[in-house]
mmCIF file of C-alpha atoms in Angstrom:
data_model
loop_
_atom_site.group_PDB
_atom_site.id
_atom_site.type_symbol
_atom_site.label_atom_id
_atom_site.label_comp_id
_atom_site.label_asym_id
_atom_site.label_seq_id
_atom_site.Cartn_x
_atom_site.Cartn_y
_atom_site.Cartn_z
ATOM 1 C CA UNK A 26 2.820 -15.145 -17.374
ATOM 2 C CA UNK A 27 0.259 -14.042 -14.780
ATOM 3 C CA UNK A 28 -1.729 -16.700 -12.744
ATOM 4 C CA UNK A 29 -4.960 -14.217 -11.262
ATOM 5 C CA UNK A 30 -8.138 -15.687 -11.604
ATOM 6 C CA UNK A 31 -9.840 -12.548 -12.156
ATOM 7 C CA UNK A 32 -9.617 -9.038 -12.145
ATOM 8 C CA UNK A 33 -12.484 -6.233 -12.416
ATOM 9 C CA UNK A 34 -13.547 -2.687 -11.487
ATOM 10 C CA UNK A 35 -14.870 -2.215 -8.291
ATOM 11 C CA UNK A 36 -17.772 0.176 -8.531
ATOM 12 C CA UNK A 37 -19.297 -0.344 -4.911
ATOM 13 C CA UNK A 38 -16.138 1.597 -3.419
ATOM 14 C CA UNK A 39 -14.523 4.940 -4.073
ATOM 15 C CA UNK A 40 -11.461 5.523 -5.487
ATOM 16 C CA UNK A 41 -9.231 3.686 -7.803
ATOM 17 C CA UNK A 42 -10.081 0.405 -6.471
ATOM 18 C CA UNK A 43 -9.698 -2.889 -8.558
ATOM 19 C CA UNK A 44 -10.577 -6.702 -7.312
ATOM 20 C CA UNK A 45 -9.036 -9.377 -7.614
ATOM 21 C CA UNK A 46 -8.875 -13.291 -7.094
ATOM 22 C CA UNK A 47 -5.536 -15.825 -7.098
ATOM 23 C CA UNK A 48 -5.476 -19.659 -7.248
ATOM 24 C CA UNK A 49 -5.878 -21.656 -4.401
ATOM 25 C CA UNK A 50 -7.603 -18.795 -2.688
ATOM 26 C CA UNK A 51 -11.622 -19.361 -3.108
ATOM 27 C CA UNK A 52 -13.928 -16.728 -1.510
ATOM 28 C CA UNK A 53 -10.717 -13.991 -1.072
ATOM 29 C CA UNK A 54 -10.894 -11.094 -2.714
ATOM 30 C CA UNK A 55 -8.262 -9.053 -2.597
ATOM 31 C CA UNK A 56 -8.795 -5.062 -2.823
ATOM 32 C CA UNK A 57 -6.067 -3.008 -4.638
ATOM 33 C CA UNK A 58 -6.562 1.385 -4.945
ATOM 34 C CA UNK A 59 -3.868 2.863 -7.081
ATOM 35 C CA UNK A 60 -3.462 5.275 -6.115
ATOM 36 C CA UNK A 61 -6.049 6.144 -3.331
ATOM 37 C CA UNK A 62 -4.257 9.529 -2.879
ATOM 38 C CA UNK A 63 -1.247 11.696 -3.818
ATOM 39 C CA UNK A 64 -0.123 14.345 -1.809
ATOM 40 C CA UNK A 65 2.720 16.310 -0.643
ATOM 41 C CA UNK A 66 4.693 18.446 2.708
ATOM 42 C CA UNK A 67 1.561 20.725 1.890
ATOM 43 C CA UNK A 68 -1.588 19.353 1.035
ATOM 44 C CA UNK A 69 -3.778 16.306 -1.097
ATOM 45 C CA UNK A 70 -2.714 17.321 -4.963
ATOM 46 C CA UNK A 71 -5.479 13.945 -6.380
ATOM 47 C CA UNK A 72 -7.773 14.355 -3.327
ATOM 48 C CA UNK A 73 -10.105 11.569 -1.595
ATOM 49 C CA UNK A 74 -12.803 13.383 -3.149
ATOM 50 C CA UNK A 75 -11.901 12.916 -6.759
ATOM 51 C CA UNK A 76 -14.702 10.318 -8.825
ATOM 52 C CA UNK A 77 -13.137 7.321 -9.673
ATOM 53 C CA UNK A 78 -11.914 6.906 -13.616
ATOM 54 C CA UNK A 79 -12.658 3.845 -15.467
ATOM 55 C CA UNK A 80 -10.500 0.841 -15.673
ATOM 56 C CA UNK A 81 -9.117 -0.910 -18.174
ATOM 57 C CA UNK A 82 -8.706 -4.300 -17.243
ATOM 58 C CA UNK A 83 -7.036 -6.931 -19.362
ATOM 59 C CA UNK A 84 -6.236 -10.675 -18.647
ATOM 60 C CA UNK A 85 -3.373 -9.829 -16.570
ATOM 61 C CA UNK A 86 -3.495 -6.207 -15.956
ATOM 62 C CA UNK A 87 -5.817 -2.921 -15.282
ATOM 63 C CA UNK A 88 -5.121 0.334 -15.760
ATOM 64 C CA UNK A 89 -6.292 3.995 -15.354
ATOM 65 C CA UNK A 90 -5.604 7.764 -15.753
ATOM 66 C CA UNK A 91 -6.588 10.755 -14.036
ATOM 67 C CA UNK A 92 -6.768 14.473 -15.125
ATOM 68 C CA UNK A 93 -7.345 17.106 -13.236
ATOM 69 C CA UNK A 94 -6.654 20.460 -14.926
ATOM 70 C CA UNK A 95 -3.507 22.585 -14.044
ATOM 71 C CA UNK A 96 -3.379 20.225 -11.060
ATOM 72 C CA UNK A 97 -1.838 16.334 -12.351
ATOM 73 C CA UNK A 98 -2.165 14.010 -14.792
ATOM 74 C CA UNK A 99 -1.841 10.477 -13.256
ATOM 75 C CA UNK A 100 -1.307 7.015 -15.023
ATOM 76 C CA UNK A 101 -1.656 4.233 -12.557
ATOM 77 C CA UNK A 102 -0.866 0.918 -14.166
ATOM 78 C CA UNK A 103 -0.987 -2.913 -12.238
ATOM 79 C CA UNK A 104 0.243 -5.677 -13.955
ATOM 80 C CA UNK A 105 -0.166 -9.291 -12.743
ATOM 81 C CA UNK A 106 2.650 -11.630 -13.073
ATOM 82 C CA UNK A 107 3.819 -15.336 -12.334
ATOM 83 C CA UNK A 108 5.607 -14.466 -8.998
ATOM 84 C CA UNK A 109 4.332 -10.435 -8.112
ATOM 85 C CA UNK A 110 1.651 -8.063 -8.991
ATOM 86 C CA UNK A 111 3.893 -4.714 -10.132
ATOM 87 C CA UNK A 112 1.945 -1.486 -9.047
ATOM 88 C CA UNK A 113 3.547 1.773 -11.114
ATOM 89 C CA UNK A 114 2.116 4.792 -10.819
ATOM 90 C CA UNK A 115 3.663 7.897 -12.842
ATOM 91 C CA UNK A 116 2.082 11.548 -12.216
ATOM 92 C CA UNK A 117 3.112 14.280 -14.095
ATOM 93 C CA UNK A 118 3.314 17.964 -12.278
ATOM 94 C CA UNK A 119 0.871 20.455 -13.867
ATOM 95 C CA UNK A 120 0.820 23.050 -11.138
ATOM 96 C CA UNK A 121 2.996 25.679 -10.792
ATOM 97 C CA UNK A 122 4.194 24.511 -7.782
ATOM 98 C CA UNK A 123 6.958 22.666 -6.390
ATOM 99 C CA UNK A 124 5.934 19.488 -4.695
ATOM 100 C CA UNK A 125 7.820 18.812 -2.121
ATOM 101 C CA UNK A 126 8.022 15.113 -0.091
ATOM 102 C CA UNK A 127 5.310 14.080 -2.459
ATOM 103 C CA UNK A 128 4.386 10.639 -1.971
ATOM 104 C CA UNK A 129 1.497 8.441 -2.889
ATOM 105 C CA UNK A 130 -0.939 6.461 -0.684
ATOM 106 C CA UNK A 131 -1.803 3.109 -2.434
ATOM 107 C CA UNK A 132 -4.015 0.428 -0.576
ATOM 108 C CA UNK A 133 -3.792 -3.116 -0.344
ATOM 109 C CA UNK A 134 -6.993 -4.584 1.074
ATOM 110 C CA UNK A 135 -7.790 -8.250 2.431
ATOM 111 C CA UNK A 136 -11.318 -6.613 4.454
ATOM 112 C CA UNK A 137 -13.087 -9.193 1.423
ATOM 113 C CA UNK A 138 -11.027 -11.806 2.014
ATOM 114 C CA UNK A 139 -11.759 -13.863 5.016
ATOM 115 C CA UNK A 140 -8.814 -15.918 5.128
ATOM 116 C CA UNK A 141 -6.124 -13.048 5.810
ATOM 117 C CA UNK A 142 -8.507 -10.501 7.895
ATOM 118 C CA UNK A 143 -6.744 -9.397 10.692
ATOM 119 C CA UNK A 144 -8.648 -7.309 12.511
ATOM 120 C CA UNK A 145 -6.444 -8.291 15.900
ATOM 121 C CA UNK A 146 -3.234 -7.675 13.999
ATOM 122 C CA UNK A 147 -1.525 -11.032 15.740
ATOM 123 C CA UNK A 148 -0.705 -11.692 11.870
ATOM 124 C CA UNK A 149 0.024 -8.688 10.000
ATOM 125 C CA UNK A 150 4.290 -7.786 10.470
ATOM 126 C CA UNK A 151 6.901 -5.368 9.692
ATOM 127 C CA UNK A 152 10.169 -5.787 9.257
ATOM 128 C CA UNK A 153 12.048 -4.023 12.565
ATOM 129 C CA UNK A 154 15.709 -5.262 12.045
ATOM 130 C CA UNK A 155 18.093 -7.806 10.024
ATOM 131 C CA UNK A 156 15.421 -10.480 8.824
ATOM 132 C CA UNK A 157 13.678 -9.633 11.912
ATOM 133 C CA UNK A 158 9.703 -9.037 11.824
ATOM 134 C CA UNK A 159 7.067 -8.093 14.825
ATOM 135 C CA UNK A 160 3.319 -8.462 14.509
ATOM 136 C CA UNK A 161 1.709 -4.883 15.158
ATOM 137 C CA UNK A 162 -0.171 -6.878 18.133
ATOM 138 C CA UNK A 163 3.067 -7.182 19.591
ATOM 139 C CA UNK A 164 4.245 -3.451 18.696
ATOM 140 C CA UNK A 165 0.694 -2.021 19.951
ATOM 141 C CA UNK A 166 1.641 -4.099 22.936
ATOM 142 C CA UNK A 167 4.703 -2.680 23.670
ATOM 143 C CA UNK A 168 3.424 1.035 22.746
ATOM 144 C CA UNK A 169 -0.004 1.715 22.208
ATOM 145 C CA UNK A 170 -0.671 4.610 19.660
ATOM 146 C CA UNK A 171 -4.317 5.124 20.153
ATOM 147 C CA UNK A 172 -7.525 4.013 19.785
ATOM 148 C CA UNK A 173 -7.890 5.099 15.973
ATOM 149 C CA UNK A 174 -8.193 2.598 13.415
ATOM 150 C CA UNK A 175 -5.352 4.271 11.005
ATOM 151 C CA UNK A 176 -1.352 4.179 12.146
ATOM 152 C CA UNK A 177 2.045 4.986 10.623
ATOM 153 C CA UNK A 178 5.197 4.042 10.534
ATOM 154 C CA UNK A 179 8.435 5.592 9.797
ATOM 155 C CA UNK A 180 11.054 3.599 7.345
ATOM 156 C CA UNK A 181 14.315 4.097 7.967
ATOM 157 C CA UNK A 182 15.851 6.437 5.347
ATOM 158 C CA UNK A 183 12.751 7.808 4.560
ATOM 159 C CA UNK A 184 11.073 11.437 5.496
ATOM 160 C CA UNK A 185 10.346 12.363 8.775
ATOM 161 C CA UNK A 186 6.200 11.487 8.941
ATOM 162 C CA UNK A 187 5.584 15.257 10.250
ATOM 163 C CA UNK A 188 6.947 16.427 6.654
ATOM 164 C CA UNK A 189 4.353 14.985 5.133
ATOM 165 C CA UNK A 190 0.626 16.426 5.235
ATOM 166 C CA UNK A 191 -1.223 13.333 5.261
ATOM 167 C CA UNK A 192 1.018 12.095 8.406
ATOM 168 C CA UNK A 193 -0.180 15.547 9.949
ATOM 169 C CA UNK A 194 -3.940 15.111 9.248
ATOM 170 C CA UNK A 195 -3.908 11.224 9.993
ATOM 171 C CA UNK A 196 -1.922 12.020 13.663
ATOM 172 C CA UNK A 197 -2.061 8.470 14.606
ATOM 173 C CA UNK A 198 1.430 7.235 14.671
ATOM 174 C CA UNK A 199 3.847 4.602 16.163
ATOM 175 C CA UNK A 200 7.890 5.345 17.238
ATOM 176 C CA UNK A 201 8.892 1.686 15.883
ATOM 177 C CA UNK A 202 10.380 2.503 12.841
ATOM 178 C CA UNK A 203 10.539 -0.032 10.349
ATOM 179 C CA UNK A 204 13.937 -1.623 9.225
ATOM 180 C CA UNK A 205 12.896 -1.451 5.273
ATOM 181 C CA UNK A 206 9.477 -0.392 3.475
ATOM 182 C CA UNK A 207 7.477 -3.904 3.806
ATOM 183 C CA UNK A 208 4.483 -5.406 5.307
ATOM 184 C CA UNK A 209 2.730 -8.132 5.009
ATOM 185 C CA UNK A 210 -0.070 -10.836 6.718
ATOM 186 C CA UNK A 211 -0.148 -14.545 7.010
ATOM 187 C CA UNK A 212 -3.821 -16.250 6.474
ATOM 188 C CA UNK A 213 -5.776 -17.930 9.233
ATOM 189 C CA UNK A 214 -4.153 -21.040 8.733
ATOM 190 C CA UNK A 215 -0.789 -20.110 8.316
ATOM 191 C CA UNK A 216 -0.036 -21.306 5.318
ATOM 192 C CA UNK A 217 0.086 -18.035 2.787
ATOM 193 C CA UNK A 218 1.459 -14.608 2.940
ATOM 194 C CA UNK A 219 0.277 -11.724 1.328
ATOM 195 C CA UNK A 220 2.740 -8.331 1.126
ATOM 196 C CA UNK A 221 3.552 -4.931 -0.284
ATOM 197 C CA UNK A 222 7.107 -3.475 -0.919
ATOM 198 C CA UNK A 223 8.252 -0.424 -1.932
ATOM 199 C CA UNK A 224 12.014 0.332 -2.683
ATOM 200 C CA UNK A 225 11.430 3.979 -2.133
ATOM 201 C CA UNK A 226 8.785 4.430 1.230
ATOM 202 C CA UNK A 227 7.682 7.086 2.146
ATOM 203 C CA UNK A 228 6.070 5.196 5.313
ATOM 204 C CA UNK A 229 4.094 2.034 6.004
ATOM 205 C CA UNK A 230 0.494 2.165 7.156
ATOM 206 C CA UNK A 231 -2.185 0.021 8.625
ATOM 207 C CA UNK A 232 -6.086 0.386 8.992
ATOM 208 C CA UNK A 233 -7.183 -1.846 11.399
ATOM 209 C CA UNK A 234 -11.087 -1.390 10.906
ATOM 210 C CA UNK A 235 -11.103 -2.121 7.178
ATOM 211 C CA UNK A 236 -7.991 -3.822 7.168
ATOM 212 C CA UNK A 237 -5.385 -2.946 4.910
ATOM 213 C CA UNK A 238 -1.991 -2.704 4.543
ATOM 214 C CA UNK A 239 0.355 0.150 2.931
ATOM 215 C CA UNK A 240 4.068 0.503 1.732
ATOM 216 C CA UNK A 241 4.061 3.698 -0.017
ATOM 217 C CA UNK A 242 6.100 4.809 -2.012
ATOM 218 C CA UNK A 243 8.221 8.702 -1.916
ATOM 219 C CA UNK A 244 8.620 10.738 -5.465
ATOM 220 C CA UNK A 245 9.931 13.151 -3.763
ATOM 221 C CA UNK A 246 10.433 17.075 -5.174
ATOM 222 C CA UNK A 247 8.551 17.438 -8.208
ATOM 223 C CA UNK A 248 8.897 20.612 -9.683
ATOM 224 C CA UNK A 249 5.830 21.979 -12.215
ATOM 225 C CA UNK A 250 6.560 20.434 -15.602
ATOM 226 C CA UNK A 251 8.140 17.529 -14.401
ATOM 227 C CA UNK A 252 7.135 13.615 -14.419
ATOM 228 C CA UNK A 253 7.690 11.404 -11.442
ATOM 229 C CA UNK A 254 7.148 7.349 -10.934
ATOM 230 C CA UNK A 255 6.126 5.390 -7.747
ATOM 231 C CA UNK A 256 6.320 1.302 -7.870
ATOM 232 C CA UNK A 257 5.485 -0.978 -5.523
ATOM 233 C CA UNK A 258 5.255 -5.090 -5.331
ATOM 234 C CA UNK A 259 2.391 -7.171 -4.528
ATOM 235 C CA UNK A 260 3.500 -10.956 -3.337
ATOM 236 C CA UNK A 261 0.995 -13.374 -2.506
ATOM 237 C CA UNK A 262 1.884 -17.212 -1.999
ATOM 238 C CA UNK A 263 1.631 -20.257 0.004
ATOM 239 C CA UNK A 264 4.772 -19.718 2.871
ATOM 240 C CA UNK A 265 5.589 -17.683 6.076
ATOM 241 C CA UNK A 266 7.048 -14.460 6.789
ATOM 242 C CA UNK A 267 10.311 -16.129 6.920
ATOM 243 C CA UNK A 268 9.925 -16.554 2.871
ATOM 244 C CA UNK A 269 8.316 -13.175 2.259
ATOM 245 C CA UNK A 270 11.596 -11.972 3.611
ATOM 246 C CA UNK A 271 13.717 -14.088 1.555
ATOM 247 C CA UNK A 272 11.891 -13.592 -1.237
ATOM 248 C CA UNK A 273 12.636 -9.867 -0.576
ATOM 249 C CA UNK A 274 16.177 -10.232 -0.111
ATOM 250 C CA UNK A 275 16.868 -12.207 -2.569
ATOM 251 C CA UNK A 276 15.295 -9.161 -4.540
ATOM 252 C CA UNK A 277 17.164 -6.714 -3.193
ATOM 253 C CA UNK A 278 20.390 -8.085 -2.633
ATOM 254 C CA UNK A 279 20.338 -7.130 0.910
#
């Protein structure tokens, strides 16, 4: 049972970008691109430049699929449940080349919804030990990466973020690595989280400009033929950080 509001195409924005609303949230809407890029150790494989496919958008889900000859087939799906949104996005290989570390970059906006805006970052966390979280004001703090508006974050288990070509062309990173692959931001009042998951990252990521947040997920080596899936989880509800992360545990057994 899904309990969104609404859901539609966004067609002032590139990309695979949908919109959304949730109760008890007037005036926020929340910005979801699936994915906004796949790549690999090498280079982009469904590039930012690629024109945006057309949604099909349901009650309680939206979902698209992307061509691009000899290249990838891609078949993004989102669907919008009681207590998460699930984001699964399956690409199929149809290069002739190995991808290697190939990982995809999907976006979870809140730059349309005023409530959870963060452009100062005291509110938007990662996880950096047992049930521990840090606001990136706090990590910036303690280590400032730079003045751009786009930063990384390693996970631990996951690839080294020089492996990875969009880590090397985006060179803005920070040495905190992050305990699991999750992120999230409280609203203005304090009273709601929104956050992303992924049970497989290949990093986190924040843009601070047009805020966002990331928890991407790793396929991995995909050899030319083969089919390979990335999900990630969408939870937003009225609680703290504290409950995000027992909501996540509680998940994932940890």
């Amino acid at each position: 049972m899904s309990n969104v509001l609404r859901i539609q195409q966004v067609t002032d924005l590139p990309h695979q970008t949908i919109g959304f609303e949730m109760p008890g949230l007037p005036g926020d809407e929340f910005l979801l691109v699936v994915p906004e890029l796949v790549s690999d150790a090498e280079k982009a494989i469904l590039p930012w430049s690629q024109p945006s496919p057309q949604w099909d958008i349901g009650p309680d889900s939206a979902r698209c699929m992307i061509d691009i000859d000899q290249v990838i087939h891609m078949e993004a799906e989102a669907l919008f449940r009681a207590d998460e949104i699930q984001v699964t996005v399956t690409v199929t290989n149809l290069s002739n080349r190995i991808w290697r570390q190939a990982n995809l970059f999907t976006c979870f906006a809140f730059y349309r919804a005023p409530q959870f805006d963060d452009h100062d970052l005291r509110r938007t966390f990662i996880p950096v030990g047992d049930h521990k979280w840090r606001s990136l004001a706090e990590l910036f703090a303690d280590r400032d990466p730079g003045r751009g508006r786009h930063t990384f974050f390693p996970v631990h288990g996951g690839p080294e973020l020089s492996d990875m070509w969009l880590c090397r062309t985006i060179k803005q990173h920070h040495p905190q690595m992050a305990s699991h692959g999750a992120m999230c931001v409280l609203s203005k009042d304090g009273k709601w989280v929104a956050g992303m998951t992924s049970p497989n990252p290949a990093y986190l990521f924040n843009n601070r400009q047009q805020h966002c947040i990331h928890a991407d997920p790793l396929l991995g080596t995909v050899g030319p033929g083969q089919v390979a899936q990335g999900v990630s989880a969408l939870h937003i509800f009225r609680g703290s950080v504290e409950d995000y992360e027992r909501r996540l545990s509680g998940k994932s057994g940890r």
